[in-house]
Amino acid sequence: MKEIDAVSFIRANTEAQSPPLTPEISLYLATESLPIWRQTEEELGEINVPPPYWAFAWAGGQALARYVLDNPELVAGKTVIDLGSGSGLVAIAAARAGARRVLAFDIDRLAIAAIGLNAAMNGVDVIAAERDVFESSLPDSDVLLVGDLFYERELADRILELLEIASQQGTDVLVGDPRRSYFPVKRFTQVALYEVPVTRELEDMEIKRTAVWRFSVPPASLSFLSAGTVEAA
Ligand SMILES: C[S@@+](CC[C@H](N)C(=O)[O-])C[C@H]1O[C@@H](n2cnc3c(N)ncnc32)[C@H](O)[C@@H]1O
């Protein structure tokens, strides 16, 4: 794989824009997906590279960022992790809403560079780290934020396991998702609903109805946990 200068690549192939639902946040975003995807393959000297997810503000991320900005008490003064952060939109929203420490994880090296540039453009601190979130356990956090990560079956199944663990440890887990194919709706409670402007090129529609969801620990786990507490007492 060829090394590319991530910062120059991002600046050359994107424009500073505000996602429609979060006009107060600016991000380096692409206007079309295919040219930047082809350009990524060319620069890396590879074919079949994953899409440059970081170059778009996905419907789930937009909804979740809006929710966090409008409900700052959810994150203010807290440690927050944004999983699969992409452009960093959700992480930046959490930082703007007053989070004490914001960690943004993504598996894509270009995303990490984009999050750094985007956080700086918005004048906030976000700690971005290149990381496969399934490789080791996540650091402790008060709030786990997940924007649009249920688009592939295996990824969705594994994310669900992570959310389950975090939630059982007392972490507040919030997800933005437009009910993608593998979104396990029964495990969540809807807390907000948005009509998110998106592009026909990415979503084949202009408005994507997208909810913010809170992960619910299943009743079976709760009775197990309380049984454990009684036994321990
Ligand atoms: C559809 S994008 C969503 C980006 C952002 N959260 C948003 O809503 O705009 C999914 C992101 O998850 C990242 N991702 C996928 N698998 C991952 C993994 N195992 N560990 C960390 N990040 C991952 C991708 O690189 C991509 O940036």
Coordinates of N, CA and C and ligand atoms in Angstrom, one line a residue:
M1 N 0.8 -1.2 0.0 CA 0.0 0.0 0.0 C 0.9 1.3 0.0
K2 N 0.6 2.2 -0.9 CA 1.3 3.5 -0.9 C 0.9 4.3 0.2
E3 N 1.9 5.0 0.8 CA 1.5 6.0 1.9 C 1.0 7.2 1.2
I4 N -0.1 7.8 1.7 CA -0.5 9.1 1.1 C -0.6 10.1 2.2
D5 N -0.4 11.4 1.7 CA -0.5 12.5 2.7 C -2.0 12.7 2.9
A6 N -2.4 12.2 4.0 CA -3.9 12.2 4.2 C -4.4 13.7 4.3
V7 N -3.7 14.6 4.9 CA -4.3 15.9 5.0 C -4.4 16.6 3.7
S8 N -3.3 16.5 2.8 CA -3.4 17.1 1.5 C -4.5 16.4 0.7
F9 N -4.6 15.1 0.8 CA -5.6 14.4 0.0 C -7.0 14.9 0.4
I10 N -7.3 15.1 1.7 CA -8.6 15.5 2.1 C -8.9 16.9 1.6
R11 N -7.9 17.8 1.8 CA -8.1 19.2 1.3 C -8.3 19.3 -0.2
A12 N -7.6 18.4 -0.9 CA -7.7 18.5 -2.4 C -9.0 17.9 -2.9
N13 N -9.7 17.0 -2.1 CA -10.8 16.3 -2.7 C -12.1 16.6 -2.0
T14 N -12.1 17.5 -1.1 CA -13.4 17.9 -0.4 C -13.6 19.4 -0.3
E15 N -14.7 19.8 0.2 CA -15.0 21.2 0.4 C -15.6 21.4 1.8
A16 N -15.3 22.5 2.4 CA -15.9 22.7 3.8 C -17.4 23.0 3.6
Q17 N -18.2 22.1 4.2 CA -19.7 22.3 4.1 C -20.3 21.9 5.4
S18 N -21.5 22.4 5.6 CA -22.3 22.0 6.8 C -23.3 21.0 6.5
P19 N -23.4 19.9 7.2 CA -24.5 18.9 7.0 C -25.8 19.6 7.2
P20 N -26.9 19.3 6.4 CA -28.1 20.1 6.5 C -28.7 20.1 7.9
L21 N -28.6 19.1 8.7 CA -29.2 19.1 10.0 C -28.4 19.8 11.1
T22 N -27.1 20.0 10.8 CA -26.2 20.6 11.8 C -25.5 21.8 11.2
P23 N -26.3 22.9 10.9 CA -25.6 24.1 10.2 C -24.5 24.7 11.0
E24 N -24.5 24.4 12.3 CA -23.5 25.1 13.2 C -22.1 24.3 13.1
I25 N -22.1 23.2 12.4 CA -20.8 22.4 12.3 C -20.4 22.4 10.8
S26 N -19.1 22.7 10.6 CA -18.5 22.6 9.2 C -17.6 21.4 9.1
L27 N -17.6 20.7 8.0 CA -16.8 19.5 7.8 C -16.2 19.5 6.4
Y28 N -15.1 18.9 6.3 CA -14.5 18.7 4.9 C -15.3 17.5 4.3
L29 N -16.2 17.7 3.4 CA -17.0 16.7 2.8 C -16.9 16.7 1.3
A30 N -17.1 15.5 0.7 CA -17.1 15.4 -0.8 C -18.5 15.7 -1.3
T31 N -18.5 16.2 -2.5 CA -19.8 16.5 -3.1 C -20.4 15.3 -3.9
E32 N -19.5 14.4 -4.3 CA -20.0 13.2 -5.0 C -19.1 12.0 -4.5
S33 N -19.7 10.8 -4.5 CA -18.9 9.7 -3.9 C -17.9 9.0 -4.9
L34 N -18.3 8.8 -6.1 CA -17.5 8.1 -7.0 C -16.1 8.7 -7.3
P35 N -16.0 10.0 -7.6 CA -14.7 10.6 -7.9 C -13.7 10.4 -6.7
I36 N -14.2 10.6 -5.5 CA -13.2 10.6 -4.3 C -12.9 9.1 -4.0
W37 N -13.8 8.2 -4.3 CA -13.5 6.8 -4.1 C -12.4 6.3 -5.1
R38 N -12.6 6.7 -6.4 CA -11.6 6.3 -7.4 C -10.3 7.0 -7.1
Q39 N -10.3 8.2 -6.6 CA -9.1 8.9 -6.3 C -8.4 8.2 -5.1
T40 N -9.2 7.7 -4.2 CA -8.6 7.0 -3.0 C -7.8 5.8 -3.5
E41 N -8.5 5.0 -4.4 CA -7.8 3.8 -4.9 C -6.5 4.2 -5.6
E42 N -6.6 5.2 -6.4 CA -5.5 5.6 -7.2 C -4.3 6.0 -6.3
E43 N -4.6 6.9 -5.4 CA -3.6 7.4 -4.5 C -2.9 6.3 -3.6
L44 N -3.8 5.3 -3.2 CA -3.3 4.2 -2.4 C -2.6 3.1 -3.2
G45 N -2.9 3.2 -4.5 CA -2.3 2.1 -5.4 C -3.0 0.8 -5.2
E46 N -4.2 0.8 -4.8 CA -5.0 -0.4 -4.4 C -6.3 -0.4 -5.1
I47 N -6.9 -1.6 -5.3 CA -8.3 -1.6 -5.7 C -9.1 -2.2 -4.6
N48 N -10.4 -2.1 -4.7 CA -11.4 -2.6 -3.7 C -11.1 -2.0 -2.3
V49 N -10.7 -0.7 -2.3 CA -10.6 -0.1 -0.9 C -12.1 0.2 -0.4
P50 N -12.3 0.2 0.9 CA -13.6 0.5 1.4 C -14.0 1.9 0.9
P51 N -15.3 2.2 0.8 CA -15.7 3.6 0.5 C -15.2 4.6 1.4
P52 N -15.0 5.8 1.0 CA -14.5 6.9 1.9 C -15.7 7.4 2.7
Y53 N -16.1 6.6 3.7 CA -17.3 7.0 4.5 C -17.1 8.3 5.2
W54 N -15.8 8.6 5.5 CA -15.5 9.8 6.3 C -15.8 11.1 5.5
A55 N -16.0 10.9 4.2 CA -16.2 12.1 3.3 C -17.7 12.5 3.2
F56 N -18.6 11.8 4.0 CA -20.0 12.1 4.0 C -20.5 12.2 5.4
A57 N -21.6 13.0 5.6 CA -22.3 13.0 6.9 C -23.5 12.1 6.8
W58 N -23.4 10.9 7.3 CA -24.5 10.0 7.1 C -25.7 10.3 7.9
A59 N -26.9 9.8 7.4 CA -28.2 10.2 8.0 C -28.1 10.0 9.5
G60 N -27.6 8.8 9.9 CA -27.6 8.4 11.3 C -26.8 9.4 12.2
G61 N -25.6 9.7 11.6 CA -24.7 10.7 12.3 C -25.3 12.1 12.4
Q62 N -26.0 12.5 11.3 CA -26.6 13.8 11.4 C -27.7 13.9 12.5
A63 N -28.5 12.8 12.5 CA -29.6 12.8 13.5 C -29.0 12.8 14.9
L64 N -28.0 12.0 15.1 CA -27.5 11.8 16.5 C -26.7 13.1 16.9
A65 N -26.0 13.7 16.0 CA -25.4 15.0 16.3 C -26.4 16.1 16.6
R66 N -27.5 16.1 15.9 CA -28.5 17.1 16.2 C -29.1 16.9 17.6
Y67 N -29.3 15.6 17.9 CA -29.9 15.3 19.2 C -29.0 15.7 20.4
V68 N -27.7 15.4 20.2 CA -26.7 15.8 21.2 C -26.6 17.3 21.4
L69 N -26.6 18.0 20.2 CA -26.5 19.5 20.3 C -27.7 20.1 21.0
D70 N -28.9 19.5 20.8 CA -30.1 20.0 21.4 C -30.3 19.5 22.8
N71 N -29.6 18.5 23.2 CA -29.7 18.0 24.6 C -28.4 17.8 25.2
P72 N -27.7 19.0 25.4 CA -26.3 18.9 25.9 C -26.1 18.2 27.2
E73 N -27.1 18.2 28.1 CA -27.0 17.6 29.4 C -26.6 16.1 29.3
L74 N -26.9 15.5 28.1 CA -26.6 14.1 27.9 C -25.1 13.8 28.0
V75 N -24.3 14.8 27.6 CA -22.8 14.6 27.5 C -22.0 15.6 28.3
A76 N -22.6 16.7 28.7 CA -21.8 17.8 29.3 C -21.0 17.3 30.5
G77 N -19.7 17.5 30.5 CA -18.9 17.1 31.6 C -18.5 15.7 31.6
K78 N -18.9 14.9 30.6 CA -18.7 13.5 30.6 C -17.7 13.0 29.6
T79 N -17.3 11.8 29.8 CA -16.4 11.1 28.8 C -17.2 10.4 27.8
V80 N -17.0 10.7 26.5 CA -17.8 10.2 25.4 C -17.0 9.5 24.4
I81 N -17.5 8.4 23.9 CA -16.8 7.7 22.7 C -17.7 7.7 21.5
D82 N -17.2 8.1 20.4 CA -17.9 8.0 19.1 C -17.3 6.9 18.3
L83 N -18.1 5.8 18.1 CA -17.6 4.6 17.5 C -17.8 4.7 16.0
G84 N -16.8 4.4 15.1 CA -17.0 4.5 13.7 C -17.3 5.9 13.3
S85 N -16.4 6.8 13.7 CA -16.7 8.2 13.7 C -16.8 8.9 12.3
G86 N -16.1 8.3 11.3 CA -16.2 8.8 10.0 C -15.6 10.2 9.9
S87 N -16.5 11.2 9.6 CA -16.0 12.6 9.5 C -15.8 13.2 10.9
G88 N -16.3 12.5 11.9 CA -16.2 13.1 13.3 C -17.3 13.9 13.7
L89 N -18.4 14.0 12.8 CA -19.5 14.8 13.1 C -20.1 14.6 14.5
V90 N -20.4 13.4 14.9 CA -21.0 13.2 16.2 C -20.0 13.5 17.3
A91 N -18.8 13.2 17.2 CA -17.8 13.5 18.2 C -17.7 15.1 18.4
I92 N -17.7 15.8 17.2 CA -17.6 17.2 17.3 C -18.9 17.8 18.0
A93 N -20.0 17.2 17.7 CA -21.3 17.7 18.3 C -21.1 17.5 19.8
A94 N -20.6 16.3 20.3 CA -20.5 16.1 21.7 C -19.5 17.1 22.3
A95 N -18.4 17.4 21.7 CA -17.5 18.3 22.2 C -18.1 19.7 22.3
R96 N -18.8 20.1 21.3 CA -19.5 21.4 21.3 C -20.6 21.5 22.4
A97 N -21.2 20.3 22.7 CA -22.2 20.3 23.7 C -21.6 20.2 25.1
G98 N -20.3 20.2 25.2 CA -19.7 20.4 26.6 C -19.1 19.1 27.2
A99 N -18.9 18.0 26.3 CA -18.3 16.8 26.9 C -16.9 17.2 27.4
R100 N -16.5 16.5 28.5 CA -15.2 16.7 29.1 C -14.1 16.2 28.2
R101 N -14.3 15.0 27.7 CA -13.3 14.3 26.9 C -14.1 13.5 25.8
V102 N -13.6 13.7 24.6 CA -14.3 13.0 23.5 C -13.3 12.1 22.7
L103 N -13.5 10.8 22.6 CA -12.7 9.9 21.9 C -13.4 9.5 20.6
A104 N -12.8 9.6 19.5 CA -13.4 9.2 18.2 C -12.6 8.1 17.6
F105 N -13.2 6.9 17.4 CA -12.5 5.8 16.8 C -12.9 5.4 15.4
D106 N -12.0 5.2 14.6 CA -12.4 4.7 13.2 C -11.2 3.8 12.7
I107 N -11.6 2.8 11.9 CA -10.6 1.9 11.4 C -9.9 2.5 10.2
D108 N -10.4 3.6 9.6 CA -9.8 4.1 8.4 C -8.9 5.3 8.7
R109 N -7.6 5.2 8.2 CA -6.6 6.2 8.5 C -7.0 7.6 8.0
L110 N -7.7 7.6 6.8 CA -8.1 8.9 6.3 C -9.1 9.5 7.2
A111 N -10.0 8.7 7.8 CA -11.0 9.2 8.7 C -10.4 9.9 9.9
I112 N -9.3 9.3 10.4 CA -8.6 9.9 11.5 C -8.1 11.3 11.2
A113 N -7.5 11.4 10.0 CA -7.0 12.7 9.6 C -8.1 13.7 9.4
A114 N -9.2 13.2 8.8 CA -10.4 14.1 8.6 C -11.0 14.6 9.9
I115 N -11.1 13.7 10.9 CA -11.6 14.1 12.2 C -10.7 15.2 12.8
G116 N -9.4 15.0 12.7 CA -8.5 16.0 13.2 C -8.7 17.4 12.5
L117 N -8.8 17.4 11.2 CA -9.0 18.6 10.5 C -10.4 19.2 10.8
N118 N -11.4 18.3 10.9 CA -12.8 18.8 11.2 C -12.9 19.4 12.6
A119 N -12.3 18.7 13.5 CA -12.4 19.2 14.9 C -11.7 20.6 15.0
A120 N -10.5 20.7 14.3 CA -9.8 22.0 14.4 C -10.7 23.1 13.7
M121 N -11.3 22.7 12.6 CA -12.1 23.7 11.9 C -13.3 24.2 12.8
N122 N -13.8 23.4 13.7 CA -14.9 23.8 14.6 C -14.4 24.2 15.9
G123 N -13.1 24.3 16.1 CA -12.5 24.8 17.4 C -12.8 24.0 18.6
V124 N -12.8 22.6 18.4 CA -13.0 21.7 19.5 C -11.9 20.7 19.6
D125 N -11.8 20.1 20.8 CA -10.8 19.0 21.0 C -11.5 17.7 20.9
V126 N -11.0 16.8 20.0 CA -11.4 15.5 19.9 C -10.2 14.6 19.8
I127 N -10.1 13.5 20.6 CA -9.0 12.6 20.5 C -9.4 11.5 19.5
A128 N -8.8 11.6 18.3 CA -9.1 10.6 17.2 C -8.1 9.5 17.2
A129 N -8.5 8.3 17.1 CA -7.5 7.2 17.1 C -7.9 6.1 16.1
E130 N -6.9 5.7 15.3 CA -7.2 4.7 14.3 C -7.3 3.3 15.0
R131 N -8.4 2.7 15.0 CA -8.6 1.6 15.8 C -9.8 0.7 15.3
D132 N -9.6 -0.6 15.2 CA -10.7 -1.5 14.9 C -11.4 -1.7 16.3
V133 N -12.6 -1.3 16.4 CA -13.2 -1.3 17.7 C -13.5 -2.7 18.3
F134 N -13.3 -3.7 17.4 CA -13.5 -5.1 18.0 C -12.1 -5.7 18.4
E135 N -11.0 -5.0 18.2 CA -9.8 -5.6 18.5 C -9.4 -5.7 20.0
S136 N -9.9 -4.7 20.8 CA -9.6 -4.8 22.2 C -10.8 -4.1 22.9
S137 N -10.9 -4.3 24.2 CA -12.1 -3.7 24.9 C -12.0 -2.2 24.9
L138 N -13.1 -1.6 24.9 CA -13.2 -0.1 24.8 C -12.8 0.5 26.1
P139 N -12.2 1.7 26.1 CA -11.9 2.4 27.3 C -13.3 2.7 28.0
D140 N -13.2 2.9 29.3 CA -14.5 3.3 30.0 C -15.0 4.6 29.5
S141 N -16.3 4.7 29.5 CA -16.9 6.0 29.1 C -18.2 6.2 29.7
D142 N -18.7 7.4 29.8 CA -20.1 7.6 30.4 C -21.1 7.4 29.3
V143 N -20.7 7.8 28.1 CA -21.7 7.8 26.9 C -21.0 7.2 25.7
L144 N -21.7 6.3 25.0 CA -21.2 5.7 23.8 C -22.2 6.2 22.7
L145 N -21.6 6.8 21.7 CA -22.4 7.3 20.5 C -22.1 6.6 19.3
V146 N -23.1 6.2 18.5 CA -22.9 5.4 17.3 C -23.8 5.9 16.2
G147 N -23.1 6.4 15.2 CA -23.9 7.0 14.0 C -23.8 6.1 12.8
D148 N -24.9 5.5 12.4 CA -25.0 4.7 11.2 C -24.0 3.6 11.0
L149 N -24.0 2.6 11.9 CA -23.1 1.5 11.8 C -23.8 0.2 11.6
F150 N -25.0 0.2 11.2 CA -25.7 -1.1 11.1 C -26.0 -1.4 9.6
Y151 N -25.0 -1.2 8.7 CA -25.2 -1.3 7.3 C -24.7 -2.6 6.8
E152 N -24.0 -3.4 7.6 CA -23.5 -4.8 7.1 C -23.8 -5.7 8.3
R153 N -24.2 -7.0 7.9 CA -24.6 -7.9 8.9 C -23.6 -8.2 10.0
E154 N -22.4 -8.5 9.6 CA -21.4 -8.9 10.6 C -21.0 -7.8 11.5
L155 N -20.9 -6.6 10.8 CA -20.5 -5.4 11.6 C -21.7 -5.1 12.6
A156 N -22.9 -5.2 12.2 CA -24.1 -4.9 13.0 C -24.1 -5.9 14.2
D157 N -23.9 -7.2 13.9 CA -23.9 -8.2 15.0 C -22.8 -7.9 16.1
R158 N -21.6 -7.5 15.6 CA -20.5 -7.3 16.5 C -20.7 -6.0 17.3
I159 N -21.2 -5.0 16.6 CA -21.5 -3.7 17.3 C -22.5 -4.0 18.4
L160 N -23.6 -4.7 18.1 CA -24.6 -5.0 19.1 C -24.0 -5.6 20.4
E161 N -23.1 -6.6 20.2 CA -22.4 -7.2 21.3 C -21.7 -6.1 22.1
L162 N -21.0 -5.2 21.4 CA -20.2 -4.2 22.2 C -21.2 -3.3 23.0
L163 N -22.3 -2.9 22.3 CA -23.3 -2.0 23.0 C -23.8 -2.7 24.2
E164 N -24.1 -4.0 24.1 CA -24.6 -4.8 25.2 C -23.7 -4.7 26.4
I165 N -22.4 -4.9 26.1 CA -21.4 -4.9 27.2 C -21.4 -3.5 27.8
A166 N -21.3 -2.5 27.0 CA -21.2 -1.1 27.5 C -22.4 -0.8 28.3
S167 N -23.5 -1.1 27.8 CA -24.8 -0.8 28.5 C -24.9 -1.5 29.9
Q168 N -24.4 -2.7 29.9 CA -24.5 -3.5 31.2 C -23.5 -2.9 32.2
Q169 N -22.5 -2.2 31.7 CA -21.5 -1.5 32.6 C -22.0 -0.1 33.0
G170 N -23.2 0.2 32.6 CA -23.8 1.5 33.0 C -23.5 2.7 32.0
T171 N -23.0 2.4 30.9 CA -22.8 3.4 29.9 C -24.1 3.7 29.2
D172 N -24.3 5.0 29.0 CA -25.5 5.4 28.2 C -25.2 5.2 26.7
V173 N -26.0 4.4 26.0 CA -25.7 4.1 24.6 C -26.7 4.7 23.7
L174 N -26.3 5.7 22.9 CA -27.2 6.3 21.9 C -26.8 6.1 20.5
V175 N -27.7 5.8 19.6 CA -27.5 5.4 18.3 C -28.3 6.2 17.3
G176 N -27.7 6.7 16.2 CA -28.5 7.4 15.2 C -28.6 6.4 14.0
D177 N -29.8 6.0 13.6 CA -29.9 5.0 12.6 C -31.3 5.2 11.8
P178 N -31.2 5.1 10.5 CA -32.5 5.2 9.7 C -33.1 3.8 9.4
R179 N -32.9 2.9 10.4 CA -33.4 1.5 10.3 C -32.7 0.9 9.1
R180 N -31.4 0.9 9.0 CA -30.6 0.2 8.0 C -31.0 -1.2 8.1
S181 N -30.5 -2.0 7.0 CA -31.0 -3.4 6.9 C -30.7 -4.2 8.1
Y182 N -29.7 -4.0 8.9 CA -29.3 -4.9 10.0 C -29.5 -4.2 11.3
F183 N -30.3 -3.2 11.4 CA -30.5 -2.5 12.6 C -31.5 -3.3 13.5
P184 N -31.1 -3.7 14.7 CA -32.0 -4.6 15.5 C -33.0 -3.7 16.3
V185 N -34.0 -3.3 15.7 CA -34.9 -2.2 16.3 C -35.4 -2.7 17.6
K186 N -35.7 -4.0 17.8 CA -36.3 -4.4 19.0 C -35.4 -4.2 20.3
R187 N -34.1 -4.0 20.0 CA -33.2 -3.8 21.2 C -33.1 -2.4 21.6
F188 N -33.9 -1.5 20.9 CA -33.7 0.0 21.2 C -35.0 0.6 21.4
T189 N -34.9 1.8 22.1 CA -36.1 2.6 22.3 C -35.9 3.9 21.6
Q190 N -36.9 4.3 20.8 CA -36.7 5.6 20.0 C -36.8 6.8 21.0
V191 N -35.9 7.7 20.8 CA -35.9 8.9 21.7 C -36.2 10.2 20.8
A192 N -35.9 10.2 19.5 CA -36.1 11.3 18.7 C -36.2 10.9 17.2
L193 N -36.9 11.7 16.4 CA -37.1 11.3 15.0 C -36.8 12.6 14.1
Y194 N -36.1 12.4 13.1 CA -35.7 13.6 12.2 C -36.0 13.2 10.8
E195 N -36.3 14.2 10.0 CA -36.3 14.1 8.5 C -35.0 14.6 8.0
V196 N -34.1 13.8 7.6 CA -32.7 14.2 7.3 C -32.5 14.4 5.8
P197 N -32.2 15.6 5.4 CA -31.9 15.8 4.0 C -30.6 15.0 3.6
V198 N -30.7 14.1 2.6 CA -29.6 13.3 2.1 C -29.5 13.5 0.6
T199 N -28.5 12.8 -0.1 CA -28.4 12.9 -1.5 C -28.9 11.7 -2.2
R200 N -29.5 11.9 -3.4 CA -30.0 10.8 -4.2 C -28.8 9.8 -4.5
E201 N -27.7 10.4 -4.7 CA -26.5 9.6 -5.1 C -26.2 8.5 -4.1
L202 N -26.3 8.9 -2.8 CA -25.9 8.0 -1.7 C -27.1 7.1 -1.3
E203 N -28.3 7.8 -1.2 CA -29.4 7.1 -0.5 C -30.6 6.8 -1.4
D204 N -30.5 7.3 -2.7 CA -31.6 7.1 -3.6 C -32.9 7.8 -3.2
M205 N -32.8 8.8 -2.4 CA -33.9 9.6 -1.9 C -33.4 11.0 -1.4
E206 N -34.3 11.9 -1.2 CA -33.8 13.2 -0.8 C -34.0 13.5 0.7
I207 N -34.9 12.7 1.3 CA -35.1 12.9 2.8 C -35.1 11.5 3.4
K208 N -34.3 11.3 4.4 CA -34.3 9.9 5.0 C -34.8 10.1 6.5
R209 N -35.9 9.5 6.8 CA -36.4 9.5 8.1 C -35.5 8.7 9.0
T210 N -35.0 9.4 10.0 CA -33.9 8.8 10.8 C -34.2 9.0 12.3
A211 N -34.0 8.0 13.1 CA -34.3 8.1 14.5 C -33.0 8.1 15.4
V212 N -33.1 8.6 16.6 CA -32.1 8.4 17.6 C -32.7 7.4 18.6
W213 N -31.9 6.5 18.9 CA -32.3 5.3 19.7 C -31.4 5.2 21.0
R214 N -32.1 4.7 22.1 CA -31.3 4.4 23.2 C -31.3 2.9 23.4
F215 N -30.1 2.3 23.6 CA -30.0 0.8 23.7 C -30.7 0.4 25.0
S216 N -31.5 -0.6 24.9 CA -32.2 -1.1 26.1 C -31.7 -2.4 26.5
V217 N -31.3 -2.6 27.8 CA -30.8 -3.9 28.3 C -32.0 -4.8 28.4
P218 N -32.0 -6.0 27.8 CA -33.2 -6.8 27.8 C -33.6 -7.2 29.2
P219 N -34.9 -7.4 29.5 CA -35.3 -7.7 30.8 C -34.6 -8.9 31.4
A220 N -34.3 -9.9 30.6 CA -33.6 -11.1 31.1 C -32.3 -10.7 31.8
S221 N -31.5 -9.8 31.1 CA -30.2 -9.4 31.7 C -30.4 -8.7 33.0
L222 N -31.5 -7.9 33.0 CA -31.8 -7.1 34.2 C -32.1 -8.0 35.4
S223 N -32.9 -9.0 35.2 CA -33.2 -9.9 36.3 C -32.0 -10.7 36.7
F224 N -31.2 -11.0 35.7 CA -29.9 -11.7 36.0 C -29.0 -10.8 36.9
L225 N -28.9 -9.5 36.5 CA -28.1 -8.6 37.2 C -28.6 -8.4 38.7
S226 N -30.0 -8.3 38.8 CA -30.5 -8.0 40.1 C -30.4 -9.3 41.0
A227 N -30.5 -10.5 40.3 CA -30.4 -11.7 41.1 C -28.9 -11.8 41.6
G228 N -28.0 -11.4 40.8 CA -26.6 -11.4 41.2 C -26.4 -10.5 42.4
T229 N -27.0 -9.3 42.4 CA -26.9 -8.3 43.5 C -27.4 -9.0 44.8
V230 N -28.6 -9.7 44.7 CA -29.2 -10.2 45.9 C -28.2 -11.3 46.4
E231 N -27.7 -12.1 45.5 CA -26.8 -13.2 45.9 C -25.5 -12.6 46.7
A232 N -25.0 -11.5 46.0 CA -23.8 -10.9 46.6 C -24.1 -10.3 47.9
A233 N -25.3 -9.9 48.2 CA -25.6 -9.1 49.4 C -25.6 -10.0 50.6
Ligands
LIG1 C1 -21.4 4.8 7.5 S1 -20.0 5.4 8.3 C2 -20.7 6.4 9.6 C3 -19.8 7.5 9.9 C4 -20.3 8.5 11.0 N1 -20.6 7.8 12.2 C5 -21.6 9.2 10.5 O1 -22.7 8.8 10.9 O2 -21.5 10.0 9.6 C6 -19.3 4.0 9.2 C7 -17.9 4.3 9.8 O3 -17.5 3.2 10.6 C8 -16.2 2.9 10.4 N2 -15.9 1.5 10.8 C9 -16.4 0.3 10.2 N3 -15.9 -0.8 10.8 C10 -15.2 -0.3 11.9 C11 -14.4 -1.0 12.9 N4 -14.4 -2.3 13.0 N5 -13.8 -0.2 13.8 C12 -13.8 1.1 13.7 N6 -14.5 1.8 12.7 C13 -15.2 1.1 11.8 C14 -16.0 3.1 8.9 O4 -14.6 3.3 8.6 C15 -16.8 4.4 8.7 O5 -16.1 5.6 8.9

